[in-house]
Amino acid sequence: EAGVAQSPRYKIIEKRQSVAFWCNPISGHATLYWYQQILGQGPKLLIQFQNNGVVDDSQLPKDRFSAERLKGVDSTLKIQPAKLEDSAVYLCASSWREGPDEQFFGPGTRLTVL
Amino acid sequence: KQEVTQIPAALSVPEGENLVLNCSFTDSAIYNLQWFRQDPGKGLTSLLLIQSSQREQTSGRLNASLDKSSGRSTLYIAASQPGDSATYLCAVRGNTGKLIFGQGTTLQVKP
């Protein structure tokens, strides 16, 4: 069974530029999560999708971050414009469904904003 | 609001030692608790998942315990090896599936 795929693995941009990350969850998983992990901290949930609907985006900075999950499969996370404090690893995870099901994580995308 | 704290933030031990990593959480209304391992530059690997009705889980040299009423979990690593060097993250799961993570304990096992 293929795991959660993410791309790119690394990205370096200058502040005020835009960037997009892509995630392909495990086949059949209905729930998809995006987490932000700042260096030295644990991951923090940005947004949770159930199929193509948003379940929780309470910690997503909506003035600059957006995410979509078209057709309930792949997802993209966009930052526009980026700030220095957005430098972090962006982790995507998926699970069969909402609730207590185990989440499986992708390798992450490391973003550096200069 | 759920908060998860891990102590210590960093730990260095000689190879072969048994060690305990601690995790505490403020709200006992959790579905389960999960311990993860994270190697530098990599994603998260699940180590152990303890359901709220369970007291402990074991996998090889790892044993995790859960005391929901006191808001505590421990991860016990027996006979540590240099390959165990990594950051260990504790996370609690609420009823929507959202994981709340601690800040992690970075472990170094010296040969």
Tab-separated table of C-alpha atoms in Angstrom:
chain	number	residue	atom	x	y	z
A	1	GLU	CA	0.000	0.000	0.000
A	2	ALA	CA	1.499	3.333	-1.059
A	3	GLY	CA	1.840	5.927	1.654
A	4	VAL	CA	0.920	9.597	1.699
A	5	ALA	CA	2.793	11.460	-1.025
A	6	GLN	CA	3.816	15.096	-0.835
A	7	SER	CA	5.639	17.433	-3.181
A	8	PRO	CA	7.839	19.294	-3.362
A	9	ARG	CA	10.051	18.058	-0.528
A	10	TYR	CA	11.856	21.373	-0.208
A	11	LYS	CA	11.041	24.913	-1.254
A	12	ILE	CA	12.899	28.177	-0.773
A	13	ILE	CA	11.131	31.447	-1.582
A	14	GLU	CA	11.423	35.104	-0.722
A	15	LYS	CA	8.888	36.850	1.473
A	16	ARG	CA	5.786	38.092	-0.306
A	17	GLN	CA	6.073	35.351	-2.936
A	18	SER	CA	3.478	32.633	-3.363
A	19	VAL	CA	3.934	28.893	-2.896
A	20	ALA	CA	1.801	25.775	-3.225
A	21	PHE	CA	2.149	22.301	-1.758
A	22	TRP	CA	0.528	19.124	-3.011
A	23	CYS	CA	-0.629	16.032	-1.143
A	24	ASN	CA	-1.924	12.696	-2.368
A	25	PRO	CA	-3.426	10.654	0.483
A	26	ILE	CA	-3.569	6.897	0.842
A	27	SER	CA	-6.103	5.466	-1.592
A	28	GLY	CA	-9.566	5.281	-0.061
A	29	HIS	CA	-8.842	7.583	2.869
A	30	ALA	CA	-11.709	10.027	3.297
A	31	THR	CA	-10.082	12.366	5.785
A	32	LEU	CA	-7.092	14.566	4.978
A	33	TYR	CA	-5.165	16.844	7.320
A	34	TRP	CA	-2.578	19.593	6.818
A	35	TYR	CA	-0.262	20.353	9.750
A	36	GLN	CA	2.367	23.067	10.180
A	37	GLN	CA	5.476	22.204	12.188
A	38	ILE	CA	7.735	25.075	13.159
A	39	LEU	CA	11.275	24.117	14.151
A	40	GLY	CA	11.417	22.873	17.726
A	41	GLN	CA	7.635	22.537	18.067
A	42	GLY	CA	5.078	19.835	17.559
A	43	PRO	CA	2.841	19.879	14.473
A	44	LYS	CA	-0.230	22.131	14.586
A	45	LEU	CA	-3.373	21.351	12.595
A	46	LEU	CA	-4.123	23.929	9.892
A	47	ILE	CA	-7.078	22.326	8.146
A	48	GLN	CA	-9.007	19.053	8.099
A	49	PHE	CA	-11.069	17.773	5.154
A	50	GLN	CA	-13.696	15.061	5.171
A	51	ASN	CA	-13.937	14.044	1.499
A	52	ASN	CA	-13.989	17.487	-0.174
A	53	GLY	CA	-15.620	19.375	2.695
A	54	VAL	CA	-13.805	21.345	5.397
A	55	VAL	CA	-14.285	20.001	8.943
A	56	ASP	CA	-11.909	22.280	10.851
A	57	ASP	CA	-9.937	25.291	9.633
A	58	SER	CA	-9.955	27.228	12.875
A	59	GLN	CA	-6.167	27.615	12.961
A	60	LEU	CA	-5.679	28.402	9.271
A	61	PRO	CA	-4.515	32.025	8.712
A	62	LYS	CA	-7.154	32.665	6.109
A	63	ASP	CA	-5.784	36.040	5.043
A	64	ARG	CA	-2.834	34.281	3.396
A	65	PHE	CA	-3.406	30.518	3.490
A	66	SER	CA	-5.898	28.585	1.398
A	67	ALA	CA	-6.470	24.904	0.789
A	68	GLU	CA	-8.685	22.814	-1.402
A	69	ARG	CA	-9.418	19.169	-1.950
A	70	LEU	CA	-11.056	18.788	-5.314
A	71	LYS	CA	-12.925	15.518	-5.920
A	72	GLY	CA	-12.106	14.443	-2.378
A	73	VAL	CA	-8.706	12.990	-3.251
A	74	ASP	CA	-5.610	15.183	-3.790
A	75	SER	CA	-5.199	18.422	-1.894
A	76	THR	CA	-3.214	21.613	-2.347
A	77	LEU	CA	-2.200	24.123	0.304
A	78	LYS	CA	-1.279	27.626	-0.849
A	79	ILE	CA	0.390	30.549	0.867
A	80	GLN	CA	0.043	33.979	-0.694
A	81	PRO	CA	1.937	36.130	0.202
A	82	ALA	CA	4.465	34.289	2.344
A	83	LYS	CA	5.960	35.745	5.505
A	84	LEU	CA	9.208	34.878	7.273
A	85	GLU	CA	7.262	33.179	10.073
A	86	ASP	CA	5.763	30.716	7.576
A	87	SER	CA	9.109	28.889	7.449
A	88	ALA	CA	8.209	25.413	8.651
A	89	VAL	CA	7.593	21.836	7.604
A	90	TYR	CA	4.122	21.274	6.175
A	91	LEU	CA	2.869	17.771	6.870
A	92	CYS	CA	-0.049	16.064	5.205
A	93	ALA	CA	-1.825	13.126	6.843
A	94	SER	CA	-4.797	10.958	5.971
A	95	SER	CA	-7.111	8.487	7.679
A	96	TRP	CA	-10.005	6.265	6.666
A	97	ARG	CA	-12.526	8.550	8.275
A	98	GLU	CA	-13.017	11.189	10.927
A	99	GLY	CA	-12.681	10.466	14.590
A	100	PRO	CA	-10.370	7.952	16.210
A	101	ASP	CA	-8.881	6.362	13.097
A	102	GLU	CA	-5.089	6.382	12.951
A	103	GLN	CA	-3.532	9.078	10.802
A	104	PHE	CA	-0.716	8.274	8.393
A	105	PHE	CA	1.756	11.032	7.650
A	106	GLY	CA	3.627	11.990	4.515
A	107	PRO	CA	7.315	13.016	4.505
A	108	GLY	CA	6.483	16.729	4.604
A	109	THR	CA	7.512	19.792	2.641
A	110	ARG	CA	10.186	21.982	4.210
A	111	LEU	CA	9.534	25.648	3.389
A	112	THR	CA	12.157	28.339	3.919
A	113	VAL	CA	11.067	31.951	3.491
A	114	LEU	CA	13.967	34.410	3.086
B	1	LYS	CA	-8.449	24.067	25.333
B	2	GLN	CA	-6.296	20.945	25.221
B	3	GLU	CA	-2.584	21.430	25.876
B	4	VAL	CA	0.083	18.756	25.659
B	5	THR	CA	3.449	19.078	27.380
B	6	GLN	CA	6.486	16.826	27.036
B	7	ILE	CA	9.332	16.640	29.488
B	8	PRO	CA	12.265	16.677	29.075
B	9	ALA	CA	12.785	18.669	25.867
B	10	ALA	CA	16.081	16.884	25.249
B	11	LEU	CA	17.756	13.812	26.665
B	12	SER	CA	21.178	12.247	26.141
B	13	VAL	CA	21.922	8.751	27.438
B	14	PRO	CA	24.602	6.089	26.922
B	15	GLU	CA	23.707	3.044	24.890
B	16	GLY	CA	21.987	0.285	26.831
B	17	GLU	CA	20.152	2.471	29.318
B	18	ASN	CA	16.443	2.177	29.960
B	19	LEU	CA	14.662	5.515	29.734
B	20	VAL	CA	11.278	7.153	30.210
B	21	LEU	CA	9.756	10.011	28.240
B	22	ASN	CA	6.881	11.909	29.789
B	23	CYS	CA	3.767	13.453	28.298
B	24	SER	CA	0.987	15.325	30.102
B	25	PHE	CA	-2.308	16.725	28.820
B	26	THR	CA	-4.817	19.091	30.383
B	27	ASP	CA	-8.173	17.668	29.199
B	28	SER	CA	-8.843	14.016	29.977
B	29	ALA	CA	-11.676	13.775	27.393
B	30	ILE	CA	-9.582	12.084	24.718
B	31	TYR	CA	-10.264	9.270	22.257
B	32	ASN	CA	-6.728	8.002	22.272
B	33	LEU	CA	-3.084	8.956	22.634
B	34	GLN	CA	-0.364	8.271	20.138
B	35	TRP	CA	3.425	8.290	20.299
B	36	PHE	CA	5.365	9.168	17.152
B	37	ARG	CA	8.991	9.134	16.146
B	38	GLN	CA	10.425	11.805	13.863
B	39	ASP	CA	13.877	11.547	12.307
B	40	PRO	CA	15.575	14.731	11.059
B	41	GLY	CA	14.044	15.928	7.809
B	42	LYS	CA	11.460	13.158	7.798
B	43	GLY	CA	7.772	12.754	8.472
B	44	LEU	CA	6.182	11.103	11.493
B	45	THR	CA	6.249	7.380	12.144
B	46	SER	CA	3.610	6.017	14.480
B	47	LEU	CA	5.059	3.957	17.338
B	48	LEU	CA	2.165	3.151	19.627
B	49	LEU	CA	-1.499	4.107	19.872
B	50	ILE	CA	-3.354	3.691	23.183
B	51	GLN	CA	-7.141	3.847	23.189
B	52	SER	CA	-8.732	5.812	26.031
B	53	SER	CA	-9.989	2.562	27.587
B	54	GLN	CA	-6.536	0.993	27.636
B	55	ARG	CA	-3.758	1.361	30.188
B	56	GLU	CA	-0.756	0.407	28.092
B	57	GLN	CA	0.566	-0.820	24.765
B	58	THR	CA	3.788	-2.633	23.960
B	59	SER	CA	5.821	-3.039	20.796
B	60	GLY	CA	9.216	-4.649	21.030
B	61	ARG	CA	11.406	-2.579	23.343
B	62	LEU	CA	8.751	0.145	23.627
B	63	ASN	CA	6.023	0.344	26.228
B	64	ALA	CA	3.564	3.208	26.497
B	65	SER	CA	1.231	3.741	29.429
B	66	LEU	CA	-1.817	5.958	29.791
B	67	ASP	CA	-3.401	7.357	32.945
B	68	LYS	CA	-6.301	9.359	31.560
B	69	SER	CA	-7.588	10.566	34.914
B	70	SER	CA	-4.295	12.214	35.804
B	71	GLY	CA	-3.595	13.348	32.232
B	72	ARG	CA	-0.309	11.513	31.876
B	73	SER	CA	1.415	9.100	29.523
B	74	THR	CA	4.896	7.669	29.543
B	75	LEU	CA	6.958	6.034	26.821
B	76	TYR	CA	9.450	3.520	28.164
B	77	ILE	CA	12.367	2.489	25.941
B	78	ALA	CA	14.313	-0.542	27.101
B	79	ALA	CA	17.976	-1.150	26.335
B	80	SER	CA	18.366	1.980	24.224
B	81	GLN	CA	20.399	1.868	21.001
B	82	PRO	CA	22.016	4.610	18.884
B	83	GLY	CA	19.349	3.942	16.254
B	84	ASP	CA	16.742	5.140	18.744
B	85	SER	CA	18.104	8.682	18.417
B	86	ALA	CA	15.247	10.836	17.138
B	87	THR	CA	12.553	13.213	18.314
B	88	TYR	CA	9.616	11.559	20.061
B	89	LEU	CA	6.232	13.260	19.880
B	90	CYS	CA	3.161	12.598	21.963
B	91	ALA	CA	-0.282	13.513	20.585
B	92	VAL	CA	-3.821	13.245	21.934
B	93	ARG	CA	-6.842	12.815	19.695
B	94	GLY	CA	-10.225	14.431	20.241
B	95	ASN	CA	-13.551	13.264	18.844
B	96	THR	CA	-13.059	14.895	15.415
B	97	GLY	CA	-9.747	13.160	14.855
B	98	LYS	CA	-7.715	16.312	15.369
B	99	LEU	CA	-4.331	15.562	16.934
B	100	ILE	CA	-2.895	17.916	19.537
B	101	PHE	CA	0.863	17.466	19.761
B	102	GLY	CA	3.407	18.136	22.430
B	103	GLN	CA	6.629	19.884	21.503
B	104	GLY	CA	8.619	16.664	21.508
B	105	THR	CA	11.596	15.155	23.298
B	106	THR	CA	14.827	14.934	21.319
B	107	LEU	CA	16.705	11.805	22.307
B	108	GLN	CA	20.368	11.123	21.668
B	109	VAL	CA	21.741	7.673	22.468
B	110	LYS	CA	25.530	7.649	22.539
B	111	PRO	CA	27.459	4.509	21.524
